[in-house]
Each structure stands twice: as structure tokens, then as C-alpha cells.
Amino acid sequence: MTQGSLLRQILEYENRHDPYPLYAELRKTPVLNEDDGAYVVSTYDEVLTLLHDPRVSSDSRNMTQPAGIDLQDQQQDEETTLPPSFIRLDPPEHDRLRRLTNTSFGPPHEPHRVHEMRGELGGIVSDLIGGIGGTDRIDLVEQFSYPFPVTVICRLLGVPREDESRFHGWADTLAASLDPMPGQDPTERDRRTQKARTELGMYLAGLIEERRKKPQKDMLSELATLKGPDGSLSTMELLSTAALLLVAGHETTVNLITNGMLTLLRNPQVLERLRTDPNLSVPLVEELLRFEPPVQLVPNRTTLADIEIAGVTIPKGASLWLVVAAGNRDPLRFEDPDRFDPDRQDNRHLGFGSGVHSCFGAPLARLEAQIALSELARRLVNPRLLEDPPEYRQNAVLRGPRHLPVACDDIRP
């Protein structure tokens, strides 16, 4: 195994079910210069430092050389017809858009919005588990972890209940573009994806205009009517933000819940603890974010100046890859890092990133996972894996099982 080939191996599908040995090999060279010129950083302290370094750009307009290994279908641009969302911008543009969006999502303006959704989230989870039906073969992805977060996003934005099924359809198509099936006709896939983007954009634009005329108690109404020191969101900026919430928020939460349930089924003693003590869900989700993070890599960032780190000078204009999942298992930062331990102390993981681009939806994703996993543990009687490892999705960045077949003896009320 040559060092220069490690990133390519990580991106190969055959290593999707267990990339962690490759991450361990990668950490032997904390800052690795790939054959094509990309720099790959994999150790905790170095990844954390670069996540906070203002000389690292998230804006593709700053790229001055090829973007390193081609992700091909690993990462699709869900916003080709829209301006970039704030996660793909640098300060000050990023800061303005993020502040505007945060006024209707979290502290200090809406400190209770996520917390007040707890009852509604619990109701959605209960309905999904109650609707599973037969117990000899349950696909937890298709029947639970996939529909749950998109329903939550609909409720958060204020999509009318009668339109939720249409929203689910668009989400399905956009998600498929992030995780293409082998052998699929790319032209046909791109056609369907663009059609879904267009229809979703037209629907949201109409809903935004309705909310501007007649605001309701939902996030879309607040964003559509917002005026403050940072100005207001244009319709196109608001559409980009809504698309970000749908695609980024949905895909990461699906993986967090699915990876979480897979890990619990592999650790039945922890699953039993969670069944009897739902309060364990809080530290347990934090450990899952360290142990099996839904986002494994932060690819194709650009350096705006020469940056010296770990004895290596990364030149200005270089393509930079931050392997947060490798940093999360760095033995210099975490004791016994390959052990799943929900009682772990000082668990400052990189599961939601860090710095100005730390995950905007982290409070909601945490709560969704806590409620979902504790209810699955409580209600599924003697759950067990039917395939291990399960079939994984193609995507190496947003890593998680495509399906998670499980059987159980019964479902508790």
C-alpha cells in the first residue's frame, strides 16, 4: 500500500463498510500530499486547527488548481440553479447569511424552537414505528430513518400536510443524485434530478410568496418576512437556504440514525441499557457522532495562503481534504478510540465539524437521533441484524447503509 494511494482507496466502494483501518494508516502521515497535489489531513489537532483557520476557503471560486481526486458522484451540487448556500461561502458573505437564517432557528432569537419540537418529533417517530407492520424483515432505512427527517424538515419549514408527500418525492430524487446506483444511466438520472430541483424550486418560491403575504408560525414565514441589521433574504437566497436544509439536513440525519442503530445492534448490552434508560441517549448520540460520524470527509477546501501545519507547508491554492472521521479516532486525542463507549468523558468530537462552518442543524439532528434511537430501543422486542455488514451507499463523504435489514419478535405499543 503506497501512501499516495490512500485517499483513492478510501473513496473506493469496496472499503465503504469499514474505512477505519485506512484512516489509521492515513494518520501515520498527519498531512499527506497526494500524487495529484491534494493535501489530506487526518489527525485530530490538525483537522481542528484547519477547521478554524480563516486561510482555508469553502468557496469553490477560490480554487486556483484542480480540485484533487475527482469525487465524481460522491458529492453532487444540489444548487446548480441557485446561488451558493452559506456553507459554500466564506466570511463575510457566509456570516451574514448564517446570522439571518439563525434568527428563526436558534439562540438568541429563537432559543426554544428546536426544544419545542420535541413532542412533534416524538409523534412522528411513534407513527413510523407503529406503521412498520411485519417484524420478520424490517428495512430501518426505508421504513424509518429515511422518512423521519424529511417529515421533520417539512414541519419546520411549514410545508402544508397535504403537500408533504410531494416534498418526500422531490427529496427522494435529490437524495438519489447524491448516491447513484452502479450502472445507472447518468443522463437519465441528471434529467430526473434537474426536474425535481425545478419543481421543488417553483413550489418553494410559491410558498415563500404566500408566507410573505400571510405569515404563519413556521421558519419559512419568519425568513421570508425577516428584516434586520443584516438586511433580508432575497427569494433566491431563501431558496438556497431551504434547499440546504432539505438536502444537507436530511442526508446527514438519515446516516446518524442508521449508523446509530447498526452500532447499537452490534453492541446489544448498550442497546439494552438504552431501552431501560432513555436518558442515555444524550451521551450515546455524542459518542455515535465520534465513532460513526454521518459526514466522514470535508473535501476540496482551498488554501488562501501558505499554511504550515505538522511540519508541512501547504501552499496557497492547494486542494485540502479534512478527514474528520479519522480525527475522531485519533489515539492521541481519544483513549481506546476504536471502542464504542457512551460513557466516554471529554468527548469533543468532530462529528458536526467546528469553526464558522460547524453544522448549522446540529441541535435538531441531535434531538432527532436521541428520540429516534431511544424509541427504537424501547419498542423493538429482541431486534437483530439480518445482514452484517449491510449494503452501504456509494457515497464516501456521506457514509451510511443504503439498507439496514432487521428482524424483531414484536413491536411494543
Short mmCIF file of C-alpha atoms in Angstrom, two decimals:
data_model
loop_
_atom_site.label_atom_id
_atom_site.label_comp_id
_atom_site.label_asym_id
_atom_site.label_seq_id
_atom_site.Cartn_x
_atom_site.Cartn_y
_atom_site.Cartn_z
CA MET A 1 0.00 0.00 0.00
CA THR A 2 1.54 3.31 -1.05
CA GLN A 3 0.76 6.43 0.92
CA GLY A 4 -0.16 8.33 -2.21
CA SER A 5 -2.98 5.91 -2.94
CA LEU A 6 -4.70 6.04 0.45
CA LEU A 7 -7.34 8.64 -0.39
CA ARG A 8 -8.27 6.79 -3.57
CA GLN A 9 -8.67 3.60 -1.57
CA ILE A 10 -10.87 5.37 0.97
CA LEU A 11 -13.13 6.52 -1.87
CA GLU A 12 -13.37 3.02 -3.37
CA TYR A 13 -16.68 1.32 -2.66
CA GLU A 14 -15.09 -1.96 -1.55
CA ASN A 15 -13.83 -0.17 1.58
CA ARG A 16 -17.10 1.59 2.40
CA HIS A 17 -18.21 -0.90 5.07
CA ASP A 18 -15.04 -0.33 7.13
CA PRO A 19 -12.73 2.55 6.17
CA TYR A 20 -11.23 2.80 9.66
CA PRO A 21 -8.10 0.67 9.03
CA LEU A 22 -7.33 3.00 6.12
CA TYR A 23 -7.86 6.01 8.38
CA ALA A 24 -5.39 4.53 10.87
CA GLU A 25 -2.84 4.15 8.08
CA LEU A 26 -3.55 7.71 6.95
CA ARG A 27 -2.89 9.13 10.45
CA LYS A 28 0.72 7.88 10.26
CA THR A 29 1.27 10.88 7.96
CA PRO A 30 -0.86 13.65 9.52
CA VAL A 31 -0.54 15.87 6.43
CA LEU A 32 -0.29 13.72 3.31
CA ASN A 33 0.45 15.18 -0.12
CA GLU A 34 -1.41 13.01 -2.64
CA ASP A 35 0.05 12.21 -6.05
CA ASP A 36 -2.29 14.68 -7.75
CA GLY A 37 -1.31 17.56 -5.44
CA ALA A 38 -4.18 17.41 -2.94
CA TYR A 39 -3.30 17.60 0.77
CA VAL A 40 -5.09 15.19 3.11
CA VAL A 41 -5.16 15.94 6.85
CA SER A 42 -6.29 13.18 9.23
CA THR A 43 -5.19 13.78 12.83
CA TYR A 44 -7.47 15.43 15.37
CA ASP A 45 -5.46 18.51 16.36
CA GLU A 46 -4.50 19.32 12.78
CA VAL A 47 -8.04 18.88 11.43
CA LEU A 48 -9.45 21.03 14.25
CA THR A 49 -6.86 23.74 13.64
CA LEU A 50 -7.63 23.93 9.93
CA LEU A 51 -11.40 23.97 10.52
CA HIS A 52 -10.81 27.20 12.46
CA ASP A 53 -8.21 28.70 10.11
CA PRO A 54 -9.59 31.68 8.11
CA ARG A 55 -6.99 30.95 5.43
CA VAL A 56 -8.96 27.83 4.46
CA SER A 57 -11.74 28.65 1.99
CA SER A 58 -15.02 26.80 1.37
CA ASP A 59 -15.77 28.87 -1.73
CA SER A 60 -15.08 26.99 -4.98
CA ARG A 61 -14.48 30.32 -6.69
CA ASN A 62 -11.15 30.48 -4.86
CA MET A 63 -9.81 27.28 -6.40
CA THR A 64 -6.71 28.05 -8.49
CA GLN A 65 -5.71 24.47 -9.34
CA PRO A 66 -7.53 21.17 -9.99
CA ALA A 67 -9.57 20.03 -7.02
CA GLY A 68 -7.57 16.90 -6.31
CA ILE A 69 -9.16 13.48 -6.70
CA ASP A 70 -12.42 13.79 -8.59
CA LEU A 71 -15.33 12.94 -6.34
CA GLN A 72 -17.42 12.16 -9.40
CA ASP A 73 -20.73 11.04 -7.89
CA GLN A 74 -19.56 11.27 -4.28
CA GLN A 75 -20.73 14.85 -3.98
CA GLN A 76 -23.26 16.45 -6.27
CA ASP A 77 -24.02 20.17 -6.42
CA GLU A 78 -27.62 20.38 -5.32
CA GLU A 79 -27.71 24.09 -6.07
CA THR A 80 -26.67 24.36 -9.73
CA THR A 81 -29.60 26.64 -10.49
CA LEU A 82 -29.31 28.62 -7.24
CA PRO A 83 -26.68 30.87 -5.67
CA PRO A 84 -24.35 29.07 -3.24
CA SER A 85 -25.74 28.37 0.22
CA PHE A 86 -23.80 29.80 3.15
CA ILE A 87 -21.87 26.56 3.77
CA ARG A 88 -20.16 27.16 0.41
CA LEU A 89 -19.21 30.74 1.12
CA ASP A 90 -16.55 32.46 3.23
CA PRO A 91 -16.94 35.38 5.63
CA PRO A 92 -18.32 37.99 5.41
CA GLU A 93 -20.95 36.61 2.95
CA HIS A 94 -21.20 33.39 4.96
CA ASP A 95 -21.63 35.21 8.26
CA ARG A 96 -24.42 37.46 7.01
CA LEU A 97 -26.49 34.60 5.56
CA ARG A 98 -25.91 32.34 8.54
CA ARG A 99 -26.91 35.08 11.00
CA LEU A 100 -30.07 35.79 9.02
CA THR A 101 -31.03 32.12 8.92
CA ASN A 102 -30.23 31.59 12.57
CA THR A 103 -32.66 34.30 13.68
CA SER A 104 -35.54 31.88 13.08
CA PHE A 105 -33.78 28.68 14.05
CA GLY A 106 -31.90 29.05 17.30
CA PRO A 107 -30.41 31.23 20.05
CA PRO A 108 -30.51 34.03 20.83
CA HIS A 109 -33.56 34.88 18.69
CA GLU A 110 -35.45 31.56 18.80
CA PRO A 111 -33.83 29.67 21.71
CA HIS A 112 -36.76 27.29 22.17
CA ARG A 113 -37.73 26.40 18.59
CA VAL A 114 -35.92 23.04 18.49
CA HIS A 115 -36.82 22.12 22.05
CA GLU A 116 -40.49 22.89 21.41
CA MET A 117 -40.48 20.41 18.51
CA ARG A 118 -39.78 17.50 20.90
CA GLY A 119 -43.44 16.49 21.17
CA GLU A 120 -43.98 16.66 17.41
CA LEU A 121 -40.80 14.66 16.75
CA GLY A 122 -41.96 12.02 19.20
CA GLY A 123 -45.30 11.78 17.42
CA ILE A 124 -43.66 11.32 14.01
CA VAL A 125 -41.37 8.61 15.42
CA SER A 126 -44.27 6.82 17.08
CA ASP A 127 -46.31 6.83 13.87
CA LEU A 128 -43.40 5.49 11.81
CA ILE A 129 -42.65 2.65 14.23
CA GLY A 130 -46.34 1.84 14.54
CA GLY A 131 -46.63 1.62 10.77
CA ILE A 132 -43.77 -0.83 10.27
CA GLY A 133 -46.10 -3.83 10.06
CA GLY A 134 -44.39 -7.23 9.82
CA THR A 135 -41.39 -7.88 12.03
CA ASP A 136 -39.53 -10.74 10.26
CA ARG A 137 -37.75 -8.29 7.91
CA ILE A 138 -37.73 -4.56 8.56
CA ASP A 139 -35.64 -2.17 6.48
CA LEU A 140 -34.93 0.51 9.04
CA VAL A 141 -33.64 2.88 6.37
CA GLU A 142 -36.66 2.73 4.06
CA GLN A 143 -39.28 2.40 6.79
CA PHE A 144 -37.87 4.70 9.46
CA SER A 145 -34.62 6.64 9.29
CA TYR A 146 -35.18 7.87 5.73
CA PRO A 147 -38.75 9.26 6.00
CA PHE A 148 -38.30 10.67 9.52
CA PRO A 149 -36.02 13.69 8.92
CA VAL A 150 -37.69 14.84 5.70
CA THR A 151 -41.03 14.91 7.52
CA VAL A 152 -39.36 16.97 10.26
CA ILE A 153 -37.99 19.44 7.71
CA CYS A 154 -41.47 19.80 6.19
CA ARG A 155 -42.91 20.66 9.61
CA LEU A 156 -40.03 23.03 10.39
CA LEU A 157 -40.39 24.97 7.13
CA GLY A 158 -44.18 24.96 7.28
CA VAL A 159 -44.97 22.76 4.29
CA PRO A 160 -48.73 22.02 4.43
CA ARG A 161 -49.51 18.44 5.49
CA GLU A 162 -51.33 17.75 2.23
CA ASP A 163 -48.12 18.61 0.28
CA GLU A 164 -45.71 16.51 2.36
CA SER A 165 -45.94 13.51 0.01
CA ARG A 166 -44.83 15.70 -2.92
CA PHE A 167 -41.96 17.03 -0.82
CA HIS A 168 -40.93 13.46 0.02
CA GLY A 169 -40.86 12.64 -3.69
CA TRP A 170 -38.54 15.51 -4.50
CA ALA A 171 -36.32 14.61 -1.54
CA ASP A 172 -36.11 11.02 -2.78
CA THR A 173 -34.94 12.14 -6.20
CA LEU A 174 -32.37 14.60 -4.85
CA ALA A 175 -31.05 12.01 -2.42
CA ALA A 176 -30.65 9.53 -5.28
CA SER A 177 -28.45 12.05 -7.10
CA LEU A 178 -26.08 12.04 -4.11
CA ASP A 179 -25.91 8.25 -4.08
CA PRO A 180 -26.17 6.87 -7.63
CA MET A 181 -26.69 3.18 -8.25
CA PRO A 182 -23.94 1.36 -10.18
CA GLY A 183 -24.80 1.04 -13.86
CA GLN A 184 -27.44 3.76 -13.71
CA ASP A 185 -27.78 5.92 -16.82
CA PRO A 186 -26.24 9.25 -15.72
CA THR A 187 -28.13 11.23 -18.37
CA GLU A 188 -31.49 9.96 -17.19
CA ARG A 189 -30.51 10.47 -13.53
CA ASP A 190 -29.45 14.05 -14.23
CA ARG A 191 -32.72 14.68 -16.10
CA ARG A 192 -34.81 13.45 -13.17
CA THR A 193 -32.68 15.37 -10.69
CA GLN A 194 -32.99 18.63 -12.60
CA LYS A 195 -36.74 18.13 -12.97
CA ALA A 196 -37.07 17.61 -9.20
CA ARG A 197 -34.94 20.69 -8.47
CA THR A 198 -37.04 22.80 -10.79
CA GLU A 199 -40.35 21.57 -9.37
CA LEU A 200 -39.12 21.95 -5.78
CA GLY A 201 -37.82 25.45 -6.51
CA MET A 202 -41.12 26.52 -8.08
CA TYR A 203 -43.09 25.05 -5.20
CA LEU A 204 -40.94 26.76 -2.55
CA ALA A 205 -40.99 30.07 -4.44
CA GLY A 206 -44.78 29.96 -4.42
CA LEU A 207 -44.85 29.04 -0.73
CA ILE A 208 -42.46 31.90 0.08
CA GLU A 209 -44.74 34.41 -1.66
CA GLU A 210 -47.73 33.04 0.24
CA ARG A 211 -45.88 33.38 3.55
CA ARG A 212 -44.82 36.95 2.74
CA LYS A 213 -48.46 37.88 2.21
CA LYS A 214 -49.83 35.83 5.09
CA PRO A 215 -47.13 34.75 7.57
CA GLN A 216 -47.67 31.73 9.81
CA LYS A 217 -45.77 30.32 12.78
CA ASP A 218 -43.10 28.49 10.81
CA MET A 219 -39.48 29.01 9.84
CA LEU A 220 -40.19 29.84 6.19
CA SER A 221 -42.59 32.64 7.19
CA GLU A 222 -40.03 34.17 9.53
CA LEU A 223 -37.24 34.01 6.96
CA ALA A 224 -39.49 35.40 4.22
CA THR A 225 -40.52 38.43 6.29
CA LEU A 226 -37.24 39.00 8.14
CA LYS A 227 -35.76 42.50 8.22
CA GLY A 228 -32.88 43.41 10.48
CA PRO A 229 -29.34 44.84 10.73
CA ASP A 230 -28.16 42.34 8.09
CA GLY A 231 -30.98 43.23 5.73
CA SER A 232 -33.25 40.48 4.47
CA LEU A 233 -33.00 37.30 2.43
CA SER A 234 -33.77 37.58 -1.26
CA THR A 235 -36.04 34.94 -2.73
CA MET A 236 -33.04 33.19 -4.34
CA GLU A 237 -31.08 33.25 -1.07
CA LEU A 238 -34.09 31.85 0.75
CA LEU A 239 -34.47 29.09 -1.86
CA SER A 240 -30.79 28.16 -1.42
CA THR A 241 -31.23 28.03 2.34
CA ALA A 242 -34.34 25.85 2.06
CA ALA A 243 -32.51 23.50 -0.33
CA LEU A 244 -29.62 23.32 2.13
CA LEU A 245 -31.96 22.40 4.99
CA LEU A 246 -33.61 19.73 2.86
CA VAL A 247 -30.59 18.03 1.32
CA ALA A 248 -27.84 18.52 3.91
CA GLY A 249 -30.12 18.19 6.93
CA HIS A 250 -31.92 15.14 5.61
CA GLU A 251 -28.95 13.10 4.39
CA THR A 252 -26.80 13.57 7.48
CA THR A 253 -29.63 12.73 9.88
CA VAL A 254 -30.52 9.56 7.95
CA ASN A 255 -26.92 8.41 8.34
CA LEU A 256 -26.71 9.40 12.01
CA ILE A 257 -29.81 7.36 12.91
CA THR A 258 -28.93 4.38 10.69
CA ASN A 259 -25.28 4.22 11.77
CA GLY A 260 -26.52 4.58 15.32
CA MET A 261 -28.92 1.65 15.15
CA LEU A 262 -26.32 -0.51 13.40
CA THR A 263 -23.82 0.26 16.16
CA LEU A 264 -26.38 -0.50 18.87
CA LEU A 265 -27.29 -3.83 17.29
CA ARG A 266 -23.58 -4.69 17.27
CA ASN A 267 -23.42 -3.70 20.96
CA PRO A 268 -26.54 -5.34 22.46
CA GLN A 269 -25.55 -4.53 26.04
CA VAL A 270 -25.66 -0.80 25.22
CA LEU A 271 -28.96 -1.27 23.36
CA GLU A 272 -30.45 -2.87 26.48
CA ARG A 273 -29.18 -0.01 28.64
CA LEU A 274 -30.84 2.48 26.32
CA ARG A 275 -34.11 0.52 26.41
CA THR A 276 -34.34 0.90 30.18
CA ASP A 277 -32.74 4.35 30.43
CA PRO A 278 -33.72 6.77 27.63
CA ASN A 279 -31.55 9.47 29.25
CA LEU A 280 -28.56 7.53 27.98
CA SER A 281 -29.49 8.78 24.51
CA VAL A 282 -27.76 12.13 25.10
CA PRO A 283 -24.18 10.91 25.67
CA LEU A 284 -24.82 7.96 23.37
CA VAL A 285 -25.53 10.21 20.37
CA GLU A 286 -22.37 12.22 21.11
CA GLU A 287 -20.35 9.00 21.07
CA LEU A 288 -22.01 7.96 17.81
CA LEU A 289 -21.00 11.28 16.28
CA ARG A 290 -17.43 10.45 17.20
CA PHE A 291 -17.47 6.72 16.45
CA GLU A 292 -19.52 6.64 13.21
CA PRO A 293 -19.97 10.25 12.04
CA PRO A 294 -22.51 10.82 9.24
CA VAL A 295 -20.04 13.08 7.41
CA GLN A 296 -16.66 11.39 7.09
CA LEU A 297 -14.71 13.84 4.93
CA VAL A 298 -14.65 17.57 4.27
CA PRO A 299 -13.35 17.58 0.68
CA ASN A 300 -11.88 20.15 -1.68
CA ARG A 301 -11.30 23.15 0.50
CA THR A 302 -8.77 25.70 -0.79
CA THR A 303 -5.88 27.42 0.98
CA LEU A 304 -5.81 31.20 0.59
CA ALA A 305 -2.18 31.43 1.76
CA ASP A 306 0.72 29.13 2.59
CA ILE A 307 -0.18 27.26 5.78
CA GLU A 308 2.39 25.41 7.89
CA ILE A 309 0.98 22.56 9.96
CA ALA A 310 2.56 19.44 11.48
CA GLY A 311 5.87 20.39 9.88
CA VAL A 312 4.40 20.60 6.38
CA THR A 313 3.80 23.74 4.34
CA ILE A 314 0.55 23.51 2.40
CA PRO A 315 0.92 26.01 -0.45
CA LYS A 316 -1.54 28.73 -1.35
CA GLY A 317 -4.21 27.49 -3.76
CA ALA A 318 -3.88 23.83 -2.77
CA SER A 319 -6.85 21.47 -2.62
CA LEU A 320 -7.34 20.41 1.00
CA TRP A 321 -9.20 17.37 2.37
CA LEU A 322 -10.02 17.14 6.08
CA VAL A 323 -10.80 13.58 7.20
CA VAL A 324 -12.90 14.26 10.29
CA ALA A 325 -13.75 10.56 10.81
CA ALA A 326 -10.03 9.77 11.08
CA GLY A 327 -9.54 12.61 13.55
CA ASN A 328 -12.41 11.24 15.64
CA ARG A 329 -10.44 8.03 16.17
CA ASP A 330 -7.07 9.64 16.79
CA PRO A 331 -5.48 7.77 19.76
CA LEU A 332 -3.55 10.93 20.68
CA ARG A 333 -6.91 12.57 21.44
CA PHE A 334 -9.24 9.73 22.49
CA GLU A 335 -8.40 6.78 24.73
CA ASP A 336 -9.16 3.42 23.12
CA PRO A 337 -10.71 5.25 20.13
CA ASP A 338 -11.96 2.15 18.28
CA ARG A 339 -14.21 1.19 21.20
CA PHE A 340 -17.82 2.42 21.26
CA ASP A 341 -18.27 3.89 24.74
CA PRO A 342 -21.32 6.05 25.52
CA ASP A 343 -19.82 6.80 28.95
CA ARG A 344 -16.78 8.44 27.35
CA GLN A 345 -15.71 11.67 29.05
CA ASP A 346 -14.38 14.84 27.37
CA ASN A 347 -15.92 13.78 24.06
CA ARG A 348 -15.21 16.84 21.95
CA HIS A 349 -15.65 15.09 18.63
CA LEU A 350 -15.59 16.50 15.11
CA GLY A 351 -18.89 14.90 14.10
CA PHE A 352 -20.50 18.26 13.39
CA GLY A 353 -17.32 19.94 12.23
CA SER A 354 -16.07 23.04 14.04
CA GLY A 355 -15.40 26.70 13.44
CA VAL A 356 -17.56 29.01 11.34
CA HIS A 357 -18.88 26.08 9.28
CA SER A 358 -19.90 23.91 12.23
CA CYS A 359 -23.17 22.13 11.45
CA PHE A 360 -25.99 24.66 11.45
CA GLY A 361 -28.63 22.00 12.14
CA ALA A 362 -26.74 20.22 14.93
CA PRO A 363 -29.31 20.93 17.71
CA LEU A 364 -32.14 19.48 15.64
CA ALA A 365 -30.11 16.48 14.41
CA ARG A 366 -29.10 15.65 17.98
CA LEU A 367 -32.69 15.73 19.19
CA GLU A 368 -33.95 13.69 16.22
CA ALA A 369 -31.34 10.98 16.84
CA GLN A 370 -31.93 10.92 20.61
CA ILE A 371 -35.68 10.45 20.22
CA ALA A 372 -35.40 8.02 17.30
CA LEU A 373 -32.84 5.69 18.87
CA SER A 374 -34.40 5.65 22.35
CA GLU A 375 -37.84 4.82 20.89
CA LEU A 376 -36.47 2.10 18.61
CA ALA A 377 -34.67 0.58 21.59
CA ARG A 378 -37.82 0.70 23.71
CA ARG A 379 -40.31 -0.59 21.18
CA LEU A 380 -38.48 -3.23 19.13
CA VAL A 381 -38.51 -6.55 21.01
CA ASN A 382 -35.27 -8.53 20.61
CA PRO A 383 -34.09 -6.73 17.44
CA ARG A 384 -31.29 -8.38 15.47
CA LEU A 385 -29.31 -7.73 12.31
CA LEU A 386 -30.12 -9.84 9.26
CA GLU A 387 -27.05 -8.70 7.29
CA ASP A 388 -23.72 -7.62 8.70
CA PRO A 389 -22.19 -5.68 7.10
CA PRO A 390 -25.28 -4.29 5.39
CA GLU A 391 -25.25 -2.85 1.90
CA TYR A 392 -23.67 0.61 2.02
CA ARG A 393 -24.39 3.65 -0.06
CA GLN A 394 -21.89 4.62 -2.77
CA ASN A 395 -21.15 7.99 -1.18
CA ALA A 396 -17.87 8.11 0.79
CA VAL A 397 -18.48 11.61 2.17
CA LEU A 398 -21.99 10.94 3.50
CA ARG A 399 -21.30 7.37 4.62
CA GLY A 400 -24.10 5.10 5.80
CA PRO A 401 -26.00 1.91 4.95
CA ARG A 402 -28.32 2.02 1.95
CA HIS A 403 -30.49 -0.61 3.68
CA LEU A 404 -30.48 -1.98 7.23
CA PRO A 405 -32.43 -5.27 7.36
CA VAL A 406 -33.52 -6.11 10.91
CA ALA A 407 -35.87 -8.65 12.48
CA CYS A 408 -37.56 -8.49 15.87
CA ASP A 409 -40.04 -10.61 17.84
CA ASP A 410 -42.63 -7.88 18.30
CA ILE A 411 -43.19 -4.14 18.49
CA ARG A 412 -44.23 -2.72 21.85
CA PRO A 413 -47.00 -0.10 21.96
#
